[in-house]
mmCIF file of C-alpha atoms and ligand atoms in Angstrom:
data_model
loop_
_atom_site.group_PDB
_atom_site.id
_atom_site.type_symbol
_atom_site.label_atom_id
_atom_site.label_comp_id
_atom_site.label_asym_id
_atom_site.label_seq_id
_atom_site.Cartn_x
_atom_site.Cartn_y
_atom_site.Cartn_z
ATOM 1 C CA MET A 1 -72.121 -51.298 -35.047
ATOM 2 C CA SER A 2 -72.888 -47.549 -35.329
ATOM 3 C CA GLN A 3 -72.868 -45.257 -32.282
ATOM 4 C CA SER A 4 -76.586 -44.708 -32.595
ATOM 5 C CA SER A 5 -77.211 -48.344 -31.740
ATOM 6 C CA ASP A 6 -75.555 -47.666 -28.292
ATOM 7 C CA THR A 7 -78.046 -44.942 -27.571
ATOM 8 C CA GLN A 8 -80.898 -47.452 -27.965
ATOM 9 C CA VAL A 9 -79.762 -49.380 -24.942
ATOM 10 C CA PRO A 10 -81.774 -48.079 -22.077
ATOM 11 C CA LEU A 11 -79.902 -46.286 -19.342
ATOM 12 C CA LEU A 12 -81.769 -48.450 -16.746
ATOM 13 C CA GLU A 13 -83.951 -51.448 -17.338
ATOM 14 C CA PHE A 14 -85.894 -53.847 -15.244
ATOM 15 C CA ALA A 15 -86.409 -57.095 -17.056
ATOM 16 C CA GLY A 16 -88.938 -59.419 -15.509
ATOM 17 C CA VAL A 17 -87.771 -58.437 -11.995
ATOM 18 C CA HIS A 18 -89.206 -60.218 -8.936
ATOM 19 C CA ALA A 19 -88.299 -59.309 -5.378
ATOM 20 C CA HIS A 20 -89.295 -60.627 -1.958
ATOM 21 C CA TYR A 21 -89.317 -59.665 1.684
ATOM 22 C CA GLY A 22 -89.205 -63.097 3.228
ATOM 23 C CA ALA A 23 -92.234 -64.886 1.816
ATOM 24 C CA VAL A 24 -93.856 -61.739 0.595
ATOM 25 C CA GLU A 25 -93.450 -60.994 -3.157
ATOM 26 C CA ALA A 26 -93.214 -57.126 -3.407
ATOM 27 C CA LEU A 27 -92.140 -56.963 -7.048
ATOM 28 C CA LYS A 28 -93.828 -59.214 -9.600
ATOM 29 C CA ALA A 29 -92.357 -59.536 -13.104
ATOM 30 C CA VAL A 30 -91.614 -55.826 -13.378
ATOM 31 C CA ASN A 31 -90.509 -54.463 -16.777
ATOM 32 C CA VAL A 32 -89.467 -50.846 -16.787
ATOM 33 C CA HIS A 33 -87.116 -48.931 -18.980
ATOM 34 C CA ILE A 34 -85.628 -45.446 -18.798
ATOM 35 C CA SER A 35 -83.521 -43.901 -21.504
ATOM 36 C CA ALA A 36 -80.921 -41.198 -21.144
ATOM 37 C CA GLY A 37 -82.503 -37.663 -20.987
ATOM 38 C CA GLU A 38 -85.997 -38.882 -20.141
ATOM 39 C CA ILE A 39 -88.215 -37.988 -17.227
ATOM 40 C CA VAL A 40 -90.182 -41.115 -16.377
ATOM 41 C CA SER A 41 -92.643 -41.420 -13.533
ATOM 42 C CA LEU A 42 -93.905 -44.287 -11.565
ATOM 43 C CA ILE A 43 -97.369 -43.822 -9.940
ATOM 44 C CA GLY A 44 -98.927 -46.011 -7.376
ATOM 45 C CA ALA A 45 -100.790 -46.051 -4.079
ATOM 46 C CA ASN A 46 -99.154 -46.567 -0.687
ATOM 47 C CA GLY A 47 -97.801 -50.095 -0.393
ATOM 48 C CA ALA A 48 -97.717 -50.713 -4.255
ATOM 49 C CA GLY A 49 -94.027 -51.445 -4.264
ATOM 50 C CA LYS A 50 -92.554 -48.170 -5.500
ATOM 51 C CA THR A 51 -89.851 -47.734 -2.936
ATOM 52 C CA THR A 52 -89.002 -51.457 -3.186
ATOM 53 C CA LEU A 53 -88.498 -50.957 -6.962
ATOM 54 C CA LEU A 54 -86.048 -48.063 -6.308
ATOM 55 C CA SER A 55 -84.179 -49.821 -3.491
ATOM 56 C CA SER A 56 -83.721 -52.987 -5.592
ATOM 57 C CA ILE A 57 -81.560 -50.992 -7.886
ATOM 58 C CA PHE A 58 -79.101 -50.724 -5.022
ATOM 59 C CA GLY A 59 -79.666 -54.402 -4.018
ATOM 60 C CA ALA A 60 -82.073 -53.999 -1.002
ATOM 61 C CA PRO A 61 -83.873 -56.247 -1.696
ATOM 62 C CA ARG A 62 -81.961 -58.048 -4.390
ATOM 63 C CA ALA A 63 -83.927 -59.258 -7.413
ATOM 64 C CA SER A 64 -84.956 -62.879 -6.736
ATOM 65 C CA SER A 65 -85.321 -63.384 -10.427
ATOM 66 C CA GLY A 66 -85.136 -61.217 -13.519
ATOM 67 C CA LYS A 67 -82.461 -58.687 -14.149
ATOM 68 C CA ILE A 68 -81.697 -54.973 -13.467
ATOM 69 C CA LEU A 69 -79.551 -53.597 -16.255
ATOM 70 C CA HIS A 70 -77.630 -50.382 -16.285
ATOM 71 C CA ARG A 71 -76.346 -49.394 -19.698
ATOM 72 C CA GLY A 72 -77.107 -53.010 -20.722
ATOM 73 C CA GLU A 73 -74.921 -54.493 -17.917
ATOM 74 C CA ASP A 74 -76.545 -56.714 -15.353
ATOM 75 C CA ILE A 75 -76.158 -54.926 -12.023
ATOM 76 C CA SER A 76 -78.522 -57.122 -9.980
ATOM 77 C CA HIS A 77 -75.617 -58.957 -8.206
ATOM 78 C CA MET A 78 -73.168 -55.951 -7.967
ATOM 79 C CA PRO A 79 -72.114 -54.572 -4.571
ATOM 80 C CA THR A 80 -74.157 -51.545 -3.577
ATOM 81 C CA SER A 81 -71.082 -49.317 -3.319
ATOM 82 C CA ARG A 82 -70.116 -50.177 -6.994
ATOM 83 C CA ILE A 83 -73.656 -49.386 -8.104
ATOM 84 C CA SER A 84 -73.663 -45.914 -6.577
ATOM 85 C CA ARG A 85 -70.384 -45.186 -8.369
ATOM 86 C CA ARG A 86 -72.071 -45.810 -11.673
ATOM 87 C CA GLY A 87 -73.787 -42.328 -11.654
ATOM 88 C CA ILE A 88 -77.051 -43.347 -10.033
ATOM 89 C CA ALA A 89 -78.225 -41.282 -7.015
ATOM 90 C CA LEU A 90 -81.361 -41.695 -4.828
ATOM 91 C CA VAL A 91 -83.300 -38.938 -3.143
ATOM 92 C CA PRO A 92 -84.861 -41.164 -0.551
ATOM 93 C CA GLU A 93 -88.469 -41.278 0.787
ATOM 94 C CA GLY A 94 -88.742 -39.118 3.866
ATOM 95 C CA ARG A 95 -85.588 -37.133 2.843
ATOM 96 C CA GLN A 96 -83.346 -39.061 5.333
ATOM 97 C CA ILE A 97 -80.931 -36.214 5.707
ATOM 98 C CA TYR A 98 -78.360 -36.304 8.528
ATOM 99 C CA GLN A 99 -80.334 -34.408 11.166
ATOM 100 C CA GLU A 100 -77.391 -33.582 13.480
ATOM 101 C CA MET A 101 -75.039 -32.437 10.710
ATOM 102 C CA SER A 102 -74.965 -28.987 9.116
ATOM 103 C CA VAL A 103 -76.340 -28.271 5.620
ATOM 104 C CA GLU A 104 -72.846 -28.207 4.201
ATOM 105 C CA GLU A 105 -71.798 -31.419 5.994
ATOM 106 C CA ASN A 106 -74.850 -33.186 4.496
ATOM 107 C CA MET A 107 -73.715 -31.975 1.024
ATOM 108 C CA MET A 108 -70.268 -33.409 1.738
ATOM 109 C CA MET A 109 -71.810 -36.777 2.400
ATOM 110 C CA GLY A 110 -73.264 -36.702 -1.007
ATOM 111 C CA THR A 111 -69.824 -36.696 -2.562
ATOM 112 C CA THR A 112 -69.034 -40.154 -1.138
ATOM 113 C CA PRO A 113 -69.272 -42.053 -4.560
ATOM 114 C CA ILE A 114 -66.903 -39.519 -6.393
ATOM 115 C CA GLY A 115 -64.788 -37.885 -3.639
ATOM 116 C CA MET A 116 -64.243 -34.264 -2.710
ATOM 117 C CA ALA A 117 -62.389 -32.983 -5.869
ATOM 118 C CA HIS A 118 -65.366 -30.992 -7.156
ATOM 119 C CA PHE A 119 -66.880 -30.119 -3.861
ATOM 120 C CA GLU A 120 -66.605 -26.356 -3.865
ATOM 121 C CA GLU A 121 -67.695 -26.009 -7.455
ATOM 122 C CA ASP A 122 -70.697 -28.304 -7.053
ATOM 123 C CA ARG A 123 -71.648 -26.796 -3.748
ATOM 124 C CA ASN A 124 -71.756 -23.374 -5.334
ATOM 125 C CA THR A 125 -73.864 -24.661 -8.163
ATOM 126 C CA MET A 126 -76.256 -26.089 -5.626
ATOM 127 C CA PHE A 127 -76.273 -22.792 -3.629
ATOM 128 C CA GLU A 128 -77.402 -21.101 -6.826
ATOM 129 C CA LEU A 129 -80.204 -23.528 -7.331
ATOM 130 C CA PHE A 130 -81.160 -23.341 -3.648
ATOM 131 C CA PRO A 131 -80.270 -19.882 -2.158
ATOM 132 C CA ARG A 132 -81.964 -20.897 1.110
ATOM 133 C CA LEU A 133 -79.290 -23.609 1.628
ATOM 134 C CA LYS A 134 -76.549 -21.074 1.134
ATOM 135 C CA GLU A 135 -78.077 -18.850 3.816
ATOM 136 C CA ARG A 136 -78.386 -21.903 6.142
ATOM 137 C CA ARG A 137 -75.140 -23.638 5.266
ATOM 138 C CA ASN A 138 -73.918 -23.873 8.785
ATOM 139 C CA GLN A 139 -77.401 -24.674 10.369
ATOM 140 C CA THR A 140 -78.057 -28.016 11.897
ATOM 141 C CA ALA A 141 -80.092 -29.714 9.088
ATOM 142 C CA GLY A 142 -82.711 -31.226 11.368
ATOM 143 C CA THR A 143 -83.888 -27.741 12.503
ATOM 144 C CA MET A 144 -84.947 -26.712 9.000
ATOM 145 C CA SER A 145 -88.505 -27.001 7.589
ATOM 146 C CA GLY A 146 -89.599 -29.993 5.635
ATOM 147 C CA GLY A 147 -89.295 -28.126 2.308
ATOM 148 C CA GLU A 148 -85.768 -27.038 3.069
ATOM 149 C CA GLN A 149 -84.849 -30.585 4.175
ATOM 150 C CA GLN A 150 -86.206 -31.839 0.841
ATOM 151 C CA MET A 151 -84.142 -29.340 -1.120
ATOM 152 C CA LEU A 152 -81.109 -30.459 0.968
ATOM 153 C CA ALA A 153 -81.807 -34.105 0.101
ATOM 154 C CA ILE A 154 -81.873 -33.139 -3.577
ATOM 155 C CA ALA A 155 -78.653 -31.074 -3.337
ATOM 156 C CA ARG A 156 -76.987 -33.954 -1.504
ATOM 157 C CA ALA A 157 -77.854 -36.368 -4.323
ATOM 158 C CA MET A 158 -76.689 -33.864 -6.937
ATOM 159 C CA MET A 159 -73.259 -33.716 -5.246
ATOM 160 C CA ALA A 160 -72.348 -37.198 -6.532
ATOM 161 C CA ARG A 161 -72.726 -35.882 -10.108
ATOM 162 C CA PRO A 162 -75.222 -38.440 -11.062
ATOM 163 C CA GLU A 163 -76.444 -39.013 -14.542
ATOM 164 C CA LEU A 164 -79.673 -40.625 -13.241
ATOM 165 C CA ILE A 165 -81.472 -39.415 -10.227
ATOM 166 C CA LEU A 166 -84.224 -41.418 -8.519
ATOM 167 C CA PHE A 167 -86.716 -39.417 -6.562
ATOM 168 C CA ASP A 168 -88.924 -41.268 -3.998
ATOM 169 C CA GLU A 169 -92.032 -39.151 -3.261
ATOM 170 C CA PRO A 170 -90.233 -35.858 -3.095
ATOM 171 C CA SER A 171 -93.624 -33.999 -2.506
ATOM 172 C CA LEU A 172 -94.865 -36.130 0.338
ATOM 173 C CA GLY A 173 -95.977 -34.204 3.368
ATOM 174 C CA LEU A 174 -95.176 -30.738 1.931
ATOM 175 C CA ALA A 175 -97.487 -27.743 1.671
ATOM 176 C CA PRO A 176 -98.892 -27.048 -1.881
ATOM 177 C CA LEU A 177 -96.617 -24.034 -2.517
ATOM 178 C CA ILE A 178 -93.551 -26.078 -1.622
ATOM 179 C CA VAL A 179 -94.744 -28.967 -3.753
ATOM 180 C CA LYS A 180 -94.959 -26.600 -6.694
ATOM 181 C CA ARG A 181 -91.352 -25.519 -5.977
ATOM 182 C CA VAL A 182 -90.206 -29.049 -5.779
ATOM 183 C CA PHE A 183 -91.481 -29.891 -9.178
ATOM 184 C CA GLU A 184 -89.918 -26.660 -10.618
ATOM 185 C CA VAL A 185 -86.668 -27.873 -9.182
ATOM 186 C CA LEU A 186 -87.040 -31.217 -10.901
ATOM 187 C CA ARG A 187 -87.671 -29.404 -14.194
ATOM 188 C CA GLU A 188 -84.515 -27.382 -13.654
ATOM 189 C CA ILE A 189 -82.507 -30.536 -12.848
ATOM 190 C CA ALA A 190 -83.796 -32.165 -16.067
ATOM 191 C CA ALA A 191 -82.669 -29.089 -17.987
ATOM 192 C CA MET A 192 -79.220 -29.576 -16.492
ATOM 193 C CA GLY A 193 -79.095 -32.830 -18.515
ATOM 194 C CA LYS A 194 -80.044 -35.309 -15.801
ATOM 195 C CA THR A 195 -82.281 -38.279 -16.451
ATOM 196 C CA ILE A 196 -85.071 -38.540 -13.875
ATOM 197 C CA PHE A 197 -87.021 -41.457 -12.506
ATOM 198 C CA LEU A 198 -89.793 -40.019 -10.278
ATOM 199 C CA VAL A 199 -91.901 -42.105 -7.905
ATOM 200 C CA GLU A 200 -95.009 -40.312 -6.691
ATOM 201 C CA GLN A 201 -98.434 -40.634 -5.276
ATOM 202 C CA ASN A 202 -99.131 -37.185 -6.563
ATOM 203 C CA ALA A 203 -100.167 -38.350 -10.052
ATOM 204 C CA ASN A 204 -101.254 -34.927 -11.283
ATOM 205 C CA HIS A 205 -97.900 -33.184 -10.745
ATOM 206 C CA ALA A 206 -95.835 -36.298 -11.738
ATOM 207 C CA LEU A 207 -97.664 -36.820 -15.033
ATOM 208 C CA LYS A 208 -97.398 -33.161 -15.973
ATOM 209 C CA LEU A 209 -93.655 -33.258 -15.473
ATOM 210 C CA SER A 210 -92.830 -36.652 -17.109
ATOM 211 C CA GLN A 211 -92.889 -37.750 -20.607
ATOM 212 C CA ARG A 212 -93.743 -41.393 -19.894
ATOM 213 C CA ALA A 213 -95.234 -43.123 -16.872
ATOM 214 C CA TYR A 214 -95.821 -46.493 -15.267
ATOM 215 C CA VAL A 215 -98.700 -47.324 -12.978
ATOM 216 C CA MET A 216 -97.946 -49.891 -10.242
ATOM 217 C CA VAL A 217 -100.555 -51.914 -8.459
ATOM 218 C CA ASN A 218 -99.725 -54.512 -5.880
ATOM 219 C CA GLY A 219 -96.087 -55.019 -7.068
ATOM 220 C CA ARG A 220 -97.038 -55.229 -10.731
ATOM 221 C CA ILE A 221 -96.843 -52.687 -13.544
ATOM 222 C CA HIS A 222 -100.446 -52.342 -14.429
ATOM 223 C CA LEU A 223 -100.336 -49.691 -17.160
ATOM 224 C CA SER A 224 -97.715 -47.691 -18.886
ATOM 225 C CA GLY A 225 -97.628 -45.066 -21.648
ATOM 226 C CA ASP A 226 -97.289 -41.428 -22.489
ATOM 227 C CA SER A 227 -97.954 -39.232 -19.437
ATOM 228 C CA ALA A 228 -100.238 -36.911 -21.245
ATOM 229 C CA ALA A 229 -102.329 -39.792 -22.632
ATOM 230 C CA LEU A 230 -102.714 -41.314 -19.119
ATOM 231 C CA LEU A 231 -103.684 -37.995 -17.767
ATOM 232 C CA ASP A 232 -106.332 -37.538 -20.436
ATOM 233 C CA ASN A 233 -107.846 -40.985 -19.951
ATOM 234 C CA GLN A 234 -111.004 -40.703 -17.805
ATOM 235 C CA ASP A 235 -110.960 -44.366 -16.790
ATOM 236 C CA VAL A 236 -107.311 -44.392 -15.918
ATOM 237 C CA ARG A 237 -107.782 -41.116 -13.932
ATOM 238 C CA LYS A 238 -110.563 -42.515 -11.804
ATOM 239 C CA ALA A 239 -109.257 -46.173 -11.429
ATOM 240 C CA TYR A 240 -105.560 -45.571 -10.855
ATOM 241 C CA LEU A 241 -104.622 -41.913 -10.365
ATOM 242 C CA GLY A 242 -107.072 -40.891 -7.701
ATOM 243 C CA LEU A 243 -108.194 -37.995 -10.005
ATOM 244 C CA HIS A 244 -111.558 -37.030 -11.324
HETATM 245 N N1 LIG B 1 -88.448 -53.995 4.802
HETATM 246 C C1 LIG B 1 -89.571 -54.552 4.642
HETATM 247 N N2 LIG B 1 -89.933 -55.763 5.086
HETATM 248 C C2 LIG B 1 -91.084 -56.413 4.821
HETATM 249 N N3 LIG B 1 -91.993 -55.981 3.987
HETATM 250 C C3 LIG B 1 -91.733 -54.693 3.474
HETATM 251 C C4 LIG B 1 -90.573 -53.959 3.669
HETATM 252 N N4 LIG B 1 -90.630 -52.796 2.990
HETATM 253 C C5 LIG B 1 -91.792 -52.827 2.352
HETATM 254 N N5 LIG B 1 -92.469 -53.945 2.555
HETATM 255 C C6 LIG B 1 -93.782 -54.319 2.022
HETATM 256 O O1 LIG B 1 -93.695 -54.410 0.661
HETATM 257 C C7 LIG B 1 -94.788 -53.798 -0.042
HETATM 258 C C8 LIG B 1 -94.304 -52.618 -0.894
HETATM 259 O O2 LIG B 1 -93.849 -51.642 -0.053
HETATM 260 P P1 LIG B 1 -93.157 -50.231 -0.607
HETATM 261 O O3 LIG B 1 -92.230 -50.685 -1.659
HETATM 262 O O4 LIG B 1 -92.670 -49.496 0.554
HETATM 263 O O5 LIG B 1 -94.361 -49.539 -1.254
HETATM 264 P P2 LIG B 1 -94.641 -48.019 -1.701
HETATM 265 O O6 LIG B 1 -93.279 -47.363 -1.664
HETATM 266 O O7 LIG B 1 -95.230 -48.166 -3.032
HETATM 267 O O8 LIG B 1 -95.520 -47.406 -0.651
HETATM 268 C C9 LIG B 1 -95.688 -53.426 1.129
HETATM 269 O O9 LIG B 1 -96.601 -54.522 1.225
HETATM 270 C C10 LIG B 1 -94.773 -53.288 2.308
HETATM 271 O O10 LIG B 1 -95.606 -53.550 3.489
HETATM 272 MG MG1 LIG B 2 -92.595 -45.719 -0.727
#
């Protein structure tokens, strides 16, 4: 086999994935694939199952049937700690930074999957990307603004040197100017060679950033396609994107 056939294996793939919370089926036959270098978004209303889809990559909940494949290998039964050492990092919904720790300590926590060997170098790279975090490196993280905490959550994920970064509603609850900055940062991170899977309710911003997108309704992938085409489709805009 040639090398080029390797590159056709998606970096991450959901193949017919179902997942449950008790009797409630939160993911229904989900098929999603993300290739290295892509920016892919997943759009859906509150309660659609977006966070569940991201958490299922790390096994919470586990897929009850179907497979989650990373580089073609089934990771759906793998221990969570091993999955996070495969170069996949999550920027969780609601930031979930360590409120009582300083900015720099939060960034240290991000190195957990790879260890501290590159800490200073990577911290300095993040301080270039986020000058505000450098200014506030010794500040207690919980005292910062929502936008600053979001930047810290992104920096923390980057400290694990991930190849694939999952963003769970990074714009949620932020003022429009900060939302704009968050999406600029995502673009810069993509330019650093990272693959991005972006979950958003903010369809407009997400579709402008991504190349391809999936629309989730009630635990199912309802639509998928080129982001620009979805954004141009009047019926899709009204029915699924909350746009006019
Ligand atoms: N820990 C949980 N236990 C039980 N049900 C849950 C849990 N987390 C989410 N759900 C349910 O699963 C569905 C999908 O939720 P979620 O993945 O959080 O949606 P989204 O991120 O799109 O808002 C919702 O009906 C929600 O109530
Ligand atoms: Mg969610």
